[in-house]
Short mmCIF file of C-alpha atoms in Angstrom, two decimals:
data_model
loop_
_atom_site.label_atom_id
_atom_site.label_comp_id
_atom_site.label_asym_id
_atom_site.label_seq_id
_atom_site.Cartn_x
_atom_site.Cartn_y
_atom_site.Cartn_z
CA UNK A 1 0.00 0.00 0.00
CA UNK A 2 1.40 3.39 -0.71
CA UNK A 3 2.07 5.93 1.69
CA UNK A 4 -0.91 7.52 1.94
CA UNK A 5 -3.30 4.60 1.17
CA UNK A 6 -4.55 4.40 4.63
CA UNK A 7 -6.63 7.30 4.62
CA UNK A 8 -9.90 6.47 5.69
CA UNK A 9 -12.52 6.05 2.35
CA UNK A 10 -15.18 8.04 4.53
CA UNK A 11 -12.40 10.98 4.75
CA UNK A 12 -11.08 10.48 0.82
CA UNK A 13 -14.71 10.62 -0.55
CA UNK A 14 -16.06 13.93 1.27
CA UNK A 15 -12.60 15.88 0.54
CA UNK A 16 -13.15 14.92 -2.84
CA UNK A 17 -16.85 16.53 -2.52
CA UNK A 18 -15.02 19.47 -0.78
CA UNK A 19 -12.99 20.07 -3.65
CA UNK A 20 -15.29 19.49 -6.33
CA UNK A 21 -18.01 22.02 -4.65
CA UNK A 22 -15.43 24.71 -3.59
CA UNK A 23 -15.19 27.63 -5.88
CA UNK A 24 -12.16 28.81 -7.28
CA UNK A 25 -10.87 31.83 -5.00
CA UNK A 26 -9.50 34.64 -6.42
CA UNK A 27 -7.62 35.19 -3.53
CA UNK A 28 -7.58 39.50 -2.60
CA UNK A 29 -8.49 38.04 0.96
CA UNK A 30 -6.31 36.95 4.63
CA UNK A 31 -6.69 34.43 6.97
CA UNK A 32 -5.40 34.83 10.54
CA UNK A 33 -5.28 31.20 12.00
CA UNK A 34 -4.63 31.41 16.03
CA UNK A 35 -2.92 28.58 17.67
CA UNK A 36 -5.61 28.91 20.62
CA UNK A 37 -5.55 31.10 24.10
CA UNK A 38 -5.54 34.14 22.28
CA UNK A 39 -4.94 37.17 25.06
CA UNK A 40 -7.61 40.06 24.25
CA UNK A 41 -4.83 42.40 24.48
CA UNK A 42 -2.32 41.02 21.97
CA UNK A 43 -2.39 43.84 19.27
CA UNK A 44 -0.21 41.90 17.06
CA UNK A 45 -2.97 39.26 16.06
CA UNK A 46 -5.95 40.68 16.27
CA UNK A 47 -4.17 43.96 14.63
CA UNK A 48 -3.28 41.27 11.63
CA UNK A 49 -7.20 40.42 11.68
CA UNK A 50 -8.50 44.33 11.78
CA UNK A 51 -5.94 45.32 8.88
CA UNK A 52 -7.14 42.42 6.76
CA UNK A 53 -10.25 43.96 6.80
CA UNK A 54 -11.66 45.81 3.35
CA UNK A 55 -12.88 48.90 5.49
CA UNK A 56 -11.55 48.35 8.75
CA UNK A 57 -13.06 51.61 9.94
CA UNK A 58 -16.72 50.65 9.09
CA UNK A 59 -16.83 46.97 8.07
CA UNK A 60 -19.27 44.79 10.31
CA UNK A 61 -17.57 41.11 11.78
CA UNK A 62 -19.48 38.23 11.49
CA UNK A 63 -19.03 35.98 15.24
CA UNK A 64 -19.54 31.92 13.87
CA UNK A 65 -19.74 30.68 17.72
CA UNK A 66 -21.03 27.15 16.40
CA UNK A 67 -17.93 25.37 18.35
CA UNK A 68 -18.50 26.47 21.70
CA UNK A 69 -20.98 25.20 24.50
CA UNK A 70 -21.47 28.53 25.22
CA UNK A 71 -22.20 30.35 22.15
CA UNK A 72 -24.07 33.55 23.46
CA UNK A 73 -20.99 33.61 25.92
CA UNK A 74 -17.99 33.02 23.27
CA UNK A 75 -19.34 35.71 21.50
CA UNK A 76 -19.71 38.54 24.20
CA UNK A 77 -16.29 37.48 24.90
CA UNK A 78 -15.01 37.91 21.61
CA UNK A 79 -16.75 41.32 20.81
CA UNK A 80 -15.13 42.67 24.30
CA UNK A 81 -11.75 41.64 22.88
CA UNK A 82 -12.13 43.40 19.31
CA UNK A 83 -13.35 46.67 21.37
CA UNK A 84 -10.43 46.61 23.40
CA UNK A 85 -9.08 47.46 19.75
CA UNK A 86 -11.56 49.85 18.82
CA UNK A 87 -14.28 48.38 17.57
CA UNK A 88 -17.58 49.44 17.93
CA UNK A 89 -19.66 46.73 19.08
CA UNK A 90 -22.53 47.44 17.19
CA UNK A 91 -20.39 46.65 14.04
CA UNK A 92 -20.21 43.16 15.96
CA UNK A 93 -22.42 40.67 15.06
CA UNK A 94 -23.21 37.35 16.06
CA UNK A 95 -23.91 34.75 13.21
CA UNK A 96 -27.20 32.09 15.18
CA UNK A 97 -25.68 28.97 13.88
CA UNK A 98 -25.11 26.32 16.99
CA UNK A 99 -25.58 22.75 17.69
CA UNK A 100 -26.03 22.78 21.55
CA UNK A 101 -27.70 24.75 24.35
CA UNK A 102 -26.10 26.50 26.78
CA UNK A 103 -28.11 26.01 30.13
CA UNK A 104 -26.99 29.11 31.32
CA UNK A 105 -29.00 31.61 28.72
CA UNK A 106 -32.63 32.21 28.53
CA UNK A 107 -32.83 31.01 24.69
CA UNK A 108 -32.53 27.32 23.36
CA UNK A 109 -29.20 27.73 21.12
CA UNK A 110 -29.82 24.15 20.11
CA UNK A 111 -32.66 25.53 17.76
CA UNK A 112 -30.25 27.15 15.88
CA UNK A 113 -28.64 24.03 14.20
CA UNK A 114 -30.49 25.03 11.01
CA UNK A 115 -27.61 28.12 11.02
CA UNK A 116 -26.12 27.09 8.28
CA UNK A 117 -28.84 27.50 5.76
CA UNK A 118 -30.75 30.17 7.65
CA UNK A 119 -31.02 32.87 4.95
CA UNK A 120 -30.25 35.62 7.68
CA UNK A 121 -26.92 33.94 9.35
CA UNK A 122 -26.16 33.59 5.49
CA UNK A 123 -26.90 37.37 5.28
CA UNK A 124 -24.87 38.10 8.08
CA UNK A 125 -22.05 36.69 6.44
CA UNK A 126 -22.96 38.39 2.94
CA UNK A 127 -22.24 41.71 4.83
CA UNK A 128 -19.32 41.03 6.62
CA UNK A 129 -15.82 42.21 5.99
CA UNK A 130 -14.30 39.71 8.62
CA UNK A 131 -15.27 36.67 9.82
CA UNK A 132 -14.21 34.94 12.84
CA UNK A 133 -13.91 31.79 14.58
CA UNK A 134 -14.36 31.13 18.02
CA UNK A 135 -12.73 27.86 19.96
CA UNK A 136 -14.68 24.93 21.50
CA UNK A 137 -14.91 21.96 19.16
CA UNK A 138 -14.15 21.97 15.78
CA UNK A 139 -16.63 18.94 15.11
CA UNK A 140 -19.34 21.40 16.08
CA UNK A 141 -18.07 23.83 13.40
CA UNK A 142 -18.70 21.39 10.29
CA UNK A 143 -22.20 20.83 11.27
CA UNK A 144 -23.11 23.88 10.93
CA UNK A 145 -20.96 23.98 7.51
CA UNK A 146 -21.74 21.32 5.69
CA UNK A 147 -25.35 19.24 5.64
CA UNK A 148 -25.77 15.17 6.14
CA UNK A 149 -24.73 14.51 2.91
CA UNK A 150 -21.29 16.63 3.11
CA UNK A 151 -21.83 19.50 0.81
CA UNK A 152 -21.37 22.62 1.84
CA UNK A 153 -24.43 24.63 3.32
CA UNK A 154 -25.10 28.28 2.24
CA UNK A 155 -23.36 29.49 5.03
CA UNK A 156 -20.15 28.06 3.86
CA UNK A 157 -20.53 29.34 0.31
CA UNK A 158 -21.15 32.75 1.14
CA UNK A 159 -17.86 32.76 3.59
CA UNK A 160 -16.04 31.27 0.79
CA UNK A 161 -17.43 33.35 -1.36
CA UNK A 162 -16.33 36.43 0.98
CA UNK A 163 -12.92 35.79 0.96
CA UNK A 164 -12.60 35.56 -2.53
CA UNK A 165 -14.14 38.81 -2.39
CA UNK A 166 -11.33 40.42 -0.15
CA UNK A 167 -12.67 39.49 3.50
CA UNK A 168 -10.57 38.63 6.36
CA UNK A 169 -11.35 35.48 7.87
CA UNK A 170 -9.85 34.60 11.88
CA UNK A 171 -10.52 32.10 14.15
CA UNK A 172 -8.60 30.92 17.45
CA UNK A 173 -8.39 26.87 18.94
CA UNK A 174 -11.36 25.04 17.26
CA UNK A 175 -11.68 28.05 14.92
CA UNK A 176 -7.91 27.67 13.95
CA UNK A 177 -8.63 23.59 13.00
CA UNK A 178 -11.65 24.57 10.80
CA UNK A 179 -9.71 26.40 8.48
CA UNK A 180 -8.05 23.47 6.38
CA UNK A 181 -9.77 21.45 3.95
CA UNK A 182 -8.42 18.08 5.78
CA UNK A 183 -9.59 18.77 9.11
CA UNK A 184 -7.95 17.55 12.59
CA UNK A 185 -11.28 15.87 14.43
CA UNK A 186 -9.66 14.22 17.21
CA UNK A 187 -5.97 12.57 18.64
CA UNK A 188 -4.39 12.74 21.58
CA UNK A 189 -0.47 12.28 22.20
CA UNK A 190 0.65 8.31 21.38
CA UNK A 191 -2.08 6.70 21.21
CA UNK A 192 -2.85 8.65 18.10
CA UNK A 193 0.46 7.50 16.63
CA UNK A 194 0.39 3.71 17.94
CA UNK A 195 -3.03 2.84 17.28
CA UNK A 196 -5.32 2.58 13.90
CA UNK A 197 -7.03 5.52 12.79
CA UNK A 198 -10.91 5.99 12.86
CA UNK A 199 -13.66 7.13 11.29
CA UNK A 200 -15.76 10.58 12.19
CA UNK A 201 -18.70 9.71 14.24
CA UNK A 202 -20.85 10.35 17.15
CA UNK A 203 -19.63 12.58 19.57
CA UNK A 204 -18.89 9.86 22.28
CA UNK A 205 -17.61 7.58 19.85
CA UNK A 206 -14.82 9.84 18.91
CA UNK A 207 -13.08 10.30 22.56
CA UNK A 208 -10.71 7.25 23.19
CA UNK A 209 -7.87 9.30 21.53
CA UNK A 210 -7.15 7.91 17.78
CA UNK A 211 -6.85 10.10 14.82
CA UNK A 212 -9.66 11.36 13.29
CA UNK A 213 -9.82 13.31 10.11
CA UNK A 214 -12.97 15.03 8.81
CA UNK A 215 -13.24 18.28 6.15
CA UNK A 216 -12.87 21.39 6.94
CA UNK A 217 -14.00 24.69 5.76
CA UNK A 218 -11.32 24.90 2.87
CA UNK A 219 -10.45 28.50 3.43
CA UNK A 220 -6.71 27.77 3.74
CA UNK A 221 -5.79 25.17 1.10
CA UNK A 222 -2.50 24.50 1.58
CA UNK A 223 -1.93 22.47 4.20
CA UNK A 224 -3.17 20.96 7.66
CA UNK A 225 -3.45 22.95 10.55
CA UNK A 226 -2.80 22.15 14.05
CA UNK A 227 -3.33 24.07 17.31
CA UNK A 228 -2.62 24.45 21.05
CA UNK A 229 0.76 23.17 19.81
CA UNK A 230 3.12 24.08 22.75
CA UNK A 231 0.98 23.02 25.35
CA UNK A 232 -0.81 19.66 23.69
CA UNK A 233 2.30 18.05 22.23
CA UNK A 234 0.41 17.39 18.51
CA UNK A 235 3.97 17.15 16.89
CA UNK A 236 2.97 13.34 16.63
CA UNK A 237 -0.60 13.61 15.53
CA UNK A 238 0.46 16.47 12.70
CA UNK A 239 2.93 14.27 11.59
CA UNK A 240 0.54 11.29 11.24
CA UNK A 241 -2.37 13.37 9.84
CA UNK A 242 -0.35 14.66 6.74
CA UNK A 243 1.38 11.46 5.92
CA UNK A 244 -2.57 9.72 6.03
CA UNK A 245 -4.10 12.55 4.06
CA UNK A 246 -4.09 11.81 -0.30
CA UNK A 247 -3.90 15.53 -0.86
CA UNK A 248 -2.02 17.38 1.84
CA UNK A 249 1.84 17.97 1.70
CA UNK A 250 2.07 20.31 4.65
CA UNK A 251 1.20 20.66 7.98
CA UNK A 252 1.33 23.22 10.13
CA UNK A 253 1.30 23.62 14.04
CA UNK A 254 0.58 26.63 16.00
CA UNK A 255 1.44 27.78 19.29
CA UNK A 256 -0.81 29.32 21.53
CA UNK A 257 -1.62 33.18 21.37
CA UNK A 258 0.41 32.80 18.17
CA UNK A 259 -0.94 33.24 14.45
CA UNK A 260 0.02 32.18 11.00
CA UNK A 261 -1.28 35.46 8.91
CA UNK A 262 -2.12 33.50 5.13
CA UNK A 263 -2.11 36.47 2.03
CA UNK A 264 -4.40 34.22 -0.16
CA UNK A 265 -3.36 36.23 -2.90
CA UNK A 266 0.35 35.62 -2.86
CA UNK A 267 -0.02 32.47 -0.88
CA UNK A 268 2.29 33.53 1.73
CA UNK A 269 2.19 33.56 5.29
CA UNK A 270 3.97 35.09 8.19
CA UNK A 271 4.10 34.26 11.45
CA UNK A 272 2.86 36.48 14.39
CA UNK A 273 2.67 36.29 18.66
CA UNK A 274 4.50 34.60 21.28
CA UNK A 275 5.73 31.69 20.15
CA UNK A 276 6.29 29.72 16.94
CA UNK A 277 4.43 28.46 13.87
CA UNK A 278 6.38 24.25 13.34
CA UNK A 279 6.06 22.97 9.74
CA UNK A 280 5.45 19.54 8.56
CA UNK A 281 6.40 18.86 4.91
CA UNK A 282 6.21 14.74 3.67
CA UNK A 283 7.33 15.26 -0.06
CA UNK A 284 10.60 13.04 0.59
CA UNK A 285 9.07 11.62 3.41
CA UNK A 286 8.95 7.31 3.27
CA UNK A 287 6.99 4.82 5.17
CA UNK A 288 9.10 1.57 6.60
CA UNK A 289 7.11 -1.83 6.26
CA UNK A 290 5.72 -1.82 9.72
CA UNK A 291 2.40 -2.68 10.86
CA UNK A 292 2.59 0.00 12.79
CA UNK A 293 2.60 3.73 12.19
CA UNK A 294 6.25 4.88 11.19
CA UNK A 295 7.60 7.64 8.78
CA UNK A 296 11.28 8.29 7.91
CA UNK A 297 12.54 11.65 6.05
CA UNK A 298 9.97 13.84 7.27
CA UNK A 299 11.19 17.94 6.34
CA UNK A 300 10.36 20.49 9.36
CA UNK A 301 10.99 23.66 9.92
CA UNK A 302 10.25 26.18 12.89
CA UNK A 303 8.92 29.88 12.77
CA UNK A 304 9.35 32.53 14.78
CA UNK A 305 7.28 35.85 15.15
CA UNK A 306 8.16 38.32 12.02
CA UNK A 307 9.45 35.13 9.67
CA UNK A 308 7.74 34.13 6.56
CA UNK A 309 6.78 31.23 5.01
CA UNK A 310 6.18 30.58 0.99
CA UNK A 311 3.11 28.58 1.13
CA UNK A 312 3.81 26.52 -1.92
CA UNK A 313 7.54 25.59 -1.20
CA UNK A 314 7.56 25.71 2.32
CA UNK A 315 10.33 27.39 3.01
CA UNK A 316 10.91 29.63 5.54
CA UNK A 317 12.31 33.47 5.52
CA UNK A 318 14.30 34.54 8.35
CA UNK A 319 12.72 38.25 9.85
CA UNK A 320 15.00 40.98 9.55
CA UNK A 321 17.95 41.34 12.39
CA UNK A 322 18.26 37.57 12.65
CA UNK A 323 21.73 36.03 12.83
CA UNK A 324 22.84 32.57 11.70
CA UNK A 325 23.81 30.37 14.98
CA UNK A 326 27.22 28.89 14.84
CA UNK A 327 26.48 24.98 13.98
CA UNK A 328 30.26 24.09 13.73
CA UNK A 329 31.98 21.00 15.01
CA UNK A 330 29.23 19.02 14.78
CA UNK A 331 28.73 15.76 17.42
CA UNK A 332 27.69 12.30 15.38
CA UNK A 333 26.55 10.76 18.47
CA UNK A 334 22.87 11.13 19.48
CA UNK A 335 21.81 12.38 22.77
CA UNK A 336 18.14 10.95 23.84
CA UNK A 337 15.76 10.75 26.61
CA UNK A 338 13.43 8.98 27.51
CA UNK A 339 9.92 9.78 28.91
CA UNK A 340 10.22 13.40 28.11
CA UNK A 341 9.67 12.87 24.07
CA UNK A 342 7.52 15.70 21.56
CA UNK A 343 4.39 13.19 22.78
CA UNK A 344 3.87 14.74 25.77
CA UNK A 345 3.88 18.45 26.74
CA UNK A 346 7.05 19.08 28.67
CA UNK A 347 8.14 21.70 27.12
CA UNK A 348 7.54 23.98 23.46
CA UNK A 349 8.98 22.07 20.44
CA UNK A 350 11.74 25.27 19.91
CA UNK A 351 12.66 24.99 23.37
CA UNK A 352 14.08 21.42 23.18
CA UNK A 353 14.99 21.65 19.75
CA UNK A 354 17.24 24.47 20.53
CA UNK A 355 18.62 23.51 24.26
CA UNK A 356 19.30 19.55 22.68
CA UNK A 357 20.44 20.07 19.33
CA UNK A 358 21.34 23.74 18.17
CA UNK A 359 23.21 24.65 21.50
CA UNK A 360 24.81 21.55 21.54
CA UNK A 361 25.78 21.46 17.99
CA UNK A 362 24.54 17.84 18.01
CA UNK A 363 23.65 16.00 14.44
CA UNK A 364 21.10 13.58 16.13
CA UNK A 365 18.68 13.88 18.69
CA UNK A 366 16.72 11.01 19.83
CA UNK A 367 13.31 11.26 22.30
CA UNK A 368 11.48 7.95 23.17
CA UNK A 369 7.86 8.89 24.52
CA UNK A 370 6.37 6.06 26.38
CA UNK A 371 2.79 5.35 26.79
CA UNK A 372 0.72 2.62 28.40
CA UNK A 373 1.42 -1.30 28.06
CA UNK A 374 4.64 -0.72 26.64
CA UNK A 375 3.95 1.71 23.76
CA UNK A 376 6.75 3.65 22.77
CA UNK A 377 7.59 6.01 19.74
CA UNK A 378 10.89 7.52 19.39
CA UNK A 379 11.25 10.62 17.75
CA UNK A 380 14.59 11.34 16.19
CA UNK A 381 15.57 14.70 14.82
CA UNK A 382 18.74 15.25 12.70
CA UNK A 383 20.39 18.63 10.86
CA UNK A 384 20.88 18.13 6.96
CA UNK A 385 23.45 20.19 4.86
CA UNK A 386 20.14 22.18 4.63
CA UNK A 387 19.77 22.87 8.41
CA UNK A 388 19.84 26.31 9.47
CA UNK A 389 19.29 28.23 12.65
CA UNK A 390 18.82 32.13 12.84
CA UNK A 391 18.46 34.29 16.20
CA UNK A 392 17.33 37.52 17.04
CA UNK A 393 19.47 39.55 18.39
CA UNK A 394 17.79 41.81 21.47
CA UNK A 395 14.77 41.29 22.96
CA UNK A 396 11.23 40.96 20.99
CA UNK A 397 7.92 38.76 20.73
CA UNK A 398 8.32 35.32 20.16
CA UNK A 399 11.65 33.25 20.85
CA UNK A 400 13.16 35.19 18.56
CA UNK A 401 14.68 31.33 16.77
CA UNK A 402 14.02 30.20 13.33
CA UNK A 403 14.86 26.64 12.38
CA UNK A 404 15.13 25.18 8.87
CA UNK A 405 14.96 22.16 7.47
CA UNK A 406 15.76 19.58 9.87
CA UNK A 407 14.97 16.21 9.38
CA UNK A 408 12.34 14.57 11.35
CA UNK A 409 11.38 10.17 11.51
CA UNK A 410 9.13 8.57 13.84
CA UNK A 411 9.44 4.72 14.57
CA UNK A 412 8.07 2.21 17.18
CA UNK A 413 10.12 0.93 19.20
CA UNK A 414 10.68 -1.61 22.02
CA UNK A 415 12.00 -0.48 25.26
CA UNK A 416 12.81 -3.03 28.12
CA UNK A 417 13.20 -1.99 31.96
CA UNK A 418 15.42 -3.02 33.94
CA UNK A 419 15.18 -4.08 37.59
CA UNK A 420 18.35 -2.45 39.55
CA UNK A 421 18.36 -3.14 43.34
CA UNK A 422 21.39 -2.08 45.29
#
């Protein structure tokens, strides 16, 4: 079977509807795709969001609160932020498209899972010059976006149609996953690596942590998109998600209160926040003959606040004032760890990229996450006459780091404990 010839037929067949039924965009409009716990004051995202808008002094923004369990709540909340920015919250405007109630407000927001073809939510969207997202769960989202059959609902097509009019659309957390046409359902740390992949289905069928891919909204279309990425460790579950999809090169994780800023029009991005934007490319990427999950050759790169990113190469442009680290006298011999591997959240990918491999001008780096009844997945990273590293110089947001091109595989392995006693 070829590399991507797992990918669940359910999956395959409605991205192929996706595609098929998504209009060609023309492209004048910006995404701004947050990694999740975006802080109402950070004036560098939601700055990105308010500049991307057509009229930013008069345009109205369209609030899709679909994801949360508190939509009436999400969206108070996220109208308070964009007036902390000068909006006017009359030009705020909540789009009634929701699949559950929230207990705590005198209306039945359940009723509203008809949103997505309600001809005023659509008309909400019609007049909107931004768009955005809030977090919860991005399963919630599609329902609201597509009908039983998978096609898009009106609601979609008018927000697609918006940003190929020039519209900026944003979304933080659930609204971040949305955003991709392969869409991130569920997957938690190993056990989305060392077990098979499922199927989308009912909402309590889809919690025992596999991999689940559904489709997404389709506004950015050129890669997968990840969130929560410092805190969640999803390096795994990216990895996985790209090599399973059939039309997906890329993937692309996000810190929190961090944003990748897509110009549909020149299909760049650049990367704005506190921390870092990791990228996922599998074009020389290989899968070993295991009956388990394993990839060799796997390109990634890591991006810091102010760098760039060309969408259709993936390559990554240092921001201004960066320096190129000193990577001489390299050391062949790989340092590891285990217990403390990119499965489980000990620390932000840059962080122990940087502290066990840059600083210590290491070739190889080895992490073995283990996981319950013996699972165990090593992760090994290793520079390539590619590899680069660039750092700020001063202070600044972000870690101020850019990493290119190091190579990434992910393997099974066996690891055996030893009983010392003195």
């Amino acid at each position: 079977m070829t590399r991507r010839g797992h990918f669940l037929n359910a999956v395959l067949g409605g991205l192929v509807g996706l595609l098929v039924a998504a209009p060609a965009i023309a492209e004048p409009g910006r995404l701004v795709i947050v990694g999740g716990a975006l802080d109402a004051r950070n004036a560098e995202i939601w700055g990105a969001f308010l500049d991307g808008l057509p009229d930013p002094a008069t345009d109205r923004i369209a609030i899709v609160a679909a994801a949360s369990g508190e939509p009436v709540a999400s969206f108070e909340s996220a109208r308070a932020a964009l007036a902390l920015h000068g909006v006017s919250p009359d030009r705020v405007v909540l789009v009634r498209a929701a699949v559950i109630d929230d207990p705590a407000t005198s209306e039945d927001e359940s009723l509203w899972a008809d949103g997505g073809a309600d001809p005023a939510a659509v008309a909400i969207a019609e007049g909107a010059g931004g768009i955005w997202f809030t977090g919860g769960d991005q399963a919630r989202t599609a329902r609201v976006l597509f009908d039983t059959a998978g096609l898009p609902t009106p609601l979609l097509v008018a927000l697609r149609r918006r940003l190929a009019e020039g519209a900026v659309i944003g979304g933080s957390s659930a609204g971040a996953a949305i955003q991709s046409a392969t869409m991130i359902l569920r997957g938690d740390g190993l056990i989305a690596l060392t077990r098979p992949m499922k199927s989308p289905g009912a909402d309590a069928d889809m919690e025992d942590g596999r991999l689940i891919l559904g489709q997404g909204a389709g506004f950015f279309t050129d890669g997968i998109v990840d969130q929560h990425f410092d805190r969640q460790a999803r390096l795994g579950r990216l990895s996985r998600a790209v090599i399973e999809s059939p039309v997906d090169r890329f993937g692309y994780g996000i810190d929190e209160n961090t944003a990748l800023v897509v110009e549909t029009a020149t299909r760049t991005a650049t990367v704005r926040g506190a921390g870092t934007v990791t990228m996922i490319d599998d074009v020389e990427a290989s899968q070993p003959a295991d009956p388990d999950f394993a990839v060799t050759g796997l390109r990634l790169s890591v991006a810091s606040s102010g760098d760039r990113i060309d969408l259709a190469s993936g390559d990554v442009i240092s921001a201004a004032g960066r320096q190129g680290d000193p990577m001489d006298d390299p050391v062949p011999t790989p340092g590891d760890g285990a217990g403390v591997g990119p499965a489980y959240p000990a620390r932000p990918l840059i962080d122990l990229l940087d502290m066990g491999l840059i600083e210590t001008n290491l070739t190889v780096l080895d992490r073995v996450s283990l996981g319950d009844a013996g699972a165990a997945v090593r992760f090994r990273f290793e520079t390539t006459d590619r590899t680069s590293a660039m750092r700020r110089l001063g202070s600044g947001p972000g870690p101020g780091l850019t990493l290119r091109d190091l190579r990434l595989s992910i393997m099974p392995v066996i690891v055996t404990v030893e009983d010392v006693r003195p």
